[in-house]
Tab-separated table of C-alpha atoms in Angstrom:
chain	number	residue	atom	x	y	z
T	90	UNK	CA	10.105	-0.541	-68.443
T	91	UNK	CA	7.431	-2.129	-66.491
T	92	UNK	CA	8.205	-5.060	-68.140
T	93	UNK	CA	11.526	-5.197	-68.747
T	94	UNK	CA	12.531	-7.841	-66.094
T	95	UNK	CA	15.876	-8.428	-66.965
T	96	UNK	CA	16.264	-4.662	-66.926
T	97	UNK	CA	18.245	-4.466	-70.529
T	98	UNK	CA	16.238	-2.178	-72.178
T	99	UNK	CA	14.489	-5.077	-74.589
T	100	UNK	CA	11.294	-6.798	-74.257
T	101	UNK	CA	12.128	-10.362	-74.915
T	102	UNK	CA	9.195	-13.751	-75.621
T	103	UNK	CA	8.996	-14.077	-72.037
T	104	UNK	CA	8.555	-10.635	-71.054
T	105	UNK	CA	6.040	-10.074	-73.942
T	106	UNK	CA	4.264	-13.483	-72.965
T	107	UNK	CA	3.920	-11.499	-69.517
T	108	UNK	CA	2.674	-8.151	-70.364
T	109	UNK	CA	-0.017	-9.699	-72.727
T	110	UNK	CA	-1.204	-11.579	-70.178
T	111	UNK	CA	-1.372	-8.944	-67.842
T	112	UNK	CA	-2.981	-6.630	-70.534
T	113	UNK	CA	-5.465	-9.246	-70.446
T	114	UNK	CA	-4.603	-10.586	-73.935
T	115	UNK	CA	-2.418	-13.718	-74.048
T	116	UNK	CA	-0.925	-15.206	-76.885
T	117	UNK	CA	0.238	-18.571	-77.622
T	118	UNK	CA	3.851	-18.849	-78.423
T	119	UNK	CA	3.762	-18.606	-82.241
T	120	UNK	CA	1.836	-15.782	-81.862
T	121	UNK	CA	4.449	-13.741	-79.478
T	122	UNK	CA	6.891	-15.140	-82.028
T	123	UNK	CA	5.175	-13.473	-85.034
T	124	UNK	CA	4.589	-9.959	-82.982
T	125	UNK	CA	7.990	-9.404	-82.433
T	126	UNK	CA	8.890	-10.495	-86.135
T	127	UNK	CA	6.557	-8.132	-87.183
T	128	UNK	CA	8.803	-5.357	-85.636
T	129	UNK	CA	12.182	-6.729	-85.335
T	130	UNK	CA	14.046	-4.593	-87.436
T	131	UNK	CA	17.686	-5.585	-86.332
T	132	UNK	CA	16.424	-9.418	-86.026
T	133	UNK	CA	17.844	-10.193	-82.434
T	134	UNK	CA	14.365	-11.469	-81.441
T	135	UNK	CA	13.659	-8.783	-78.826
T	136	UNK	CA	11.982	-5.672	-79.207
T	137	UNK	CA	13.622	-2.062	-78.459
T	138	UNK	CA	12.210	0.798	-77.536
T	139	UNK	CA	12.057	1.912	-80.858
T	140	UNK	CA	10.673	-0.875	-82.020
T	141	UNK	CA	7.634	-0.770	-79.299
T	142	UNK	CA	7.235	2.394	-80.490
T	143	UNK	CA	6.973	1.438	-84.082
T	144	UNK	CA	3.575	-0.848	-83.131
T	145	UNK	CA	1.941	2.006	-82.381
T	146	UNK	CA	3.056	3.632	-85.694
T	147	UNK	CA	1.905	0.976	-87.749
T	148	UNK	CA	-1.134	0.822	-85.954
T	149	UNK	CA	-2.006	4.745	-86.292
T	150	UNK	CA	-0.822	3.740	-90.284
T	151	UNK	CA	-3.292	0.894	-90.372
T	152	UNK	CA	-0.573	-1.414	-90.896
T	153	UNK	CA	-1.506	-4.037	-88.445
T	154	UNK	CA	-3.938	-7.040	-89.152
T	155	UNK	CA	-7.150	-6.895	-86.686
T	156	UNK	CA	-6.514	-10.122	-85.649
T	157	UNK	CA	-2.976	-9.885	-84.768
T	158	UNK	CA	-1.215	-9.933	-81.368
T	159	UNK	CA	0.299	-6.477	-82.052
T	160	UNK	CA	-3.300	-4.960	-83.090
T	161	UNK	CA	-4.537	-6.348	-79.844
T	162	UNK	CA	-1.839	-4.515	-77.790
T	163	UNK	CA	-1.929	-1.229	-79.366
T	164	UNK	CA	-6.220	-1.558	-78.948
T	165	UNK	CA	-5.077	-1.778	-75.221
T	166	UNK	CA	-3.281	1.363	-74.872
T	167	UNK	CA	-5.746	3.111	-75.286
T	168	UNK	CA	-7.465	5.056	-72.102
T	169	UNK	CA	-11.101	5.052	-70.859
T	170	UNK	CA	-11.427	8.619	-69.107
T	171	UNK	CA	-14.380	7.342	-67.347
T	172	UNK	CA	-12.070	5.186	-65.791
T	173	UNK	CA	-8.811	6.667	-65.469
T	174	UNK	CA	-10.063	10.366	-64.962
T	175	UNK	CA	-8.727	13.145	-66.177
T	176	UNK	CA	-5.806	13.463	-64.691
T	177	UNK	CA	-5.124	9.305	-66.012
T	178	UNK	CA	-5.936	10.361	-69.215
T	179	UNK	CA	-3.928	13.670	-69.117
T	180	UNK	CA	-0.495	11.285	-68.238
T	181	UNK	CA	-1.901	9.164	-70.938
T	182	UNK	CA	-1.878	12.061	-73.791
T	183	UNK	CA	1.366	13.585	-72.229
T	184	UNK	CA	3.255	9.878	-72.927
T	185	UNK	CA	1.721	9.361	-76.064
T	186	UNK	CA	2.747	13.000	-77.055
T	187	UNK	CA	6.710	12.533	-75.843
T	188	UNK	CA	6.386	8.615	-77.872
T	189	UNK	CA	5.496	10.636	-80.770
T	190	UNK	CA	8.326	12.865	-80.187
T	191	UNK	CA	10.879	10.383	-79.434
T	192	UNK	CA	9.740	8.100	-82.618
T	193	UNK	CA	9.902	11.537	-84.768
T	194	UNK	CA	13.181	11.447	-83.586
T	195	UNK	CA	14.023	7.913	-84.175
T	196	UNK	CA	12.486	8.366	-87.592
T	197	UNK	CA	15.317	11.400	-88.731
T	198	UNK	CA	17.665	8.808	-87.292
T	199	UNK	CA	16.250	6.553	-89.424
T	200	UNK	CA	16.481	8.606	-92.386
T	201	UNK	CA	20.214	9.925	-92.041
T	202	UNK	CA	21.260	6.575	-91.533
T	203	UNK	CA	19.184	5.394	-95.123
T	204	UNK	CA	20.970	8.595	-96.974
T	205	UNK	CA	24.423	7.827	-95.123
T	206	UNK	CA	23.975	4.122	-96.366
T	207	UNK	CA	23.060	5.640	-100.706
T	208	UNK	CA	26.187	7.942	-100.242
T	209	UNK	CA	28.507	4.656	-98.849
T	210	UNK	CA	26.578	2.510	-102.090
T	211	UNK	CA	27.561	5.850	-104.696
T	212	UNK	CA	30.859	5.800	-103.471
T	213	UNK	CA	31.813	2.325	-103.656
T	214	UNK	CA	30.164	2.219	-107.263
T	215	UNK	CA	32.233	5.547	-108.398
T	216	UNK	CA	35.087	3.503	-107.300
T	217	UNK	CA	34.434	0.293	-109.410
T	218	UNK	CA	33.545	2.672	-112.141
T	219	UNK	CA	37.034	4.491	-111.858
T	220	UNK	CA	38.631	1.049	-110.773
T	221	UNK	CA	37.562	-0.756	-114.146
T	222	UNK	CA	37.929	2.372	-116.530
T	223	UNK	CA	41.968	2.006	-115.013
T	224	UNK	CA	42.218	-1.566	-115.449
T	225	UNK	CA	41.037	-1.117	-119.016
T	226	UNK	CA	43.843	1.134	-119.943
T	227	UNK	CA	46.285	-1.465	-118.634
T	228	UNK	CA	44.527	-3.973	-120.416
T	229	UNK	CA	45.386	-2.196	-123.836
């Protein structure tokens, strides 16, 4: 949200060009390009929420190259409690812990969309199947 500046709920180039710089690790343009590619699951060249939240999966997963844009932003969420303190690093954990939650979430939604989209497929091929075996008996 912080830097969301045209308040839509997506982080686009600009705003990613931005926060990098402010996290103290900027980017040249093909390389903001290539971080939200990496993540861009409906391909509108911005990045969700969801899809924020997926960096951080695929960095947990070890998904991310070390010398990517995306492993350099997930490296700078993390928290120094010698710096922040403990009650920094206790908002920290209690974000992380309602991400987690909220991309659990996203994940079943993920999921029942994925087994909604092989019943649609099984369906449509029952009905070719049942289509051609009843043009076959006109055919005769």
């Amino acid at each position: 949200r912080r830097y969301d500046a045209g308040k839509d709920g997506f982080i686009d180039l600009m705003e990613l060009k931005l926060m990098m710089e402010k996290l103290g690790a900027p980017q040249t343009h093909l390389g903001l390009k290539n971080m939200i590619k990496e993540v861009d699951e409906d391909l509108d060249s911005k990045l969700s929420f969801r899809e924020f939240l997926l960096i951080f999966r695929k960095a947990a997963a070890g998904e991310l190259q070390e010398d990517s844009g995306l492993h350099a932003l997930a490296r700078l969420s993390e928290i120094d409690v010698s710096t922040e303190g403990v009650k920094g690093a206790k908002s920290f954990f209690e974000a992380k812990v309602q991400a987690i939650h909220d991309a659990s979430r996203f994940e079943e939604e993920i999921k029942a969309e994925q087994e909604e989209k092989k019943k649609q497929a099984e369906e449509l091929k029952q009905r070719k199947a049942a289509f051609k075996e009843l043009q076959s008996t006109f055919k005769q």
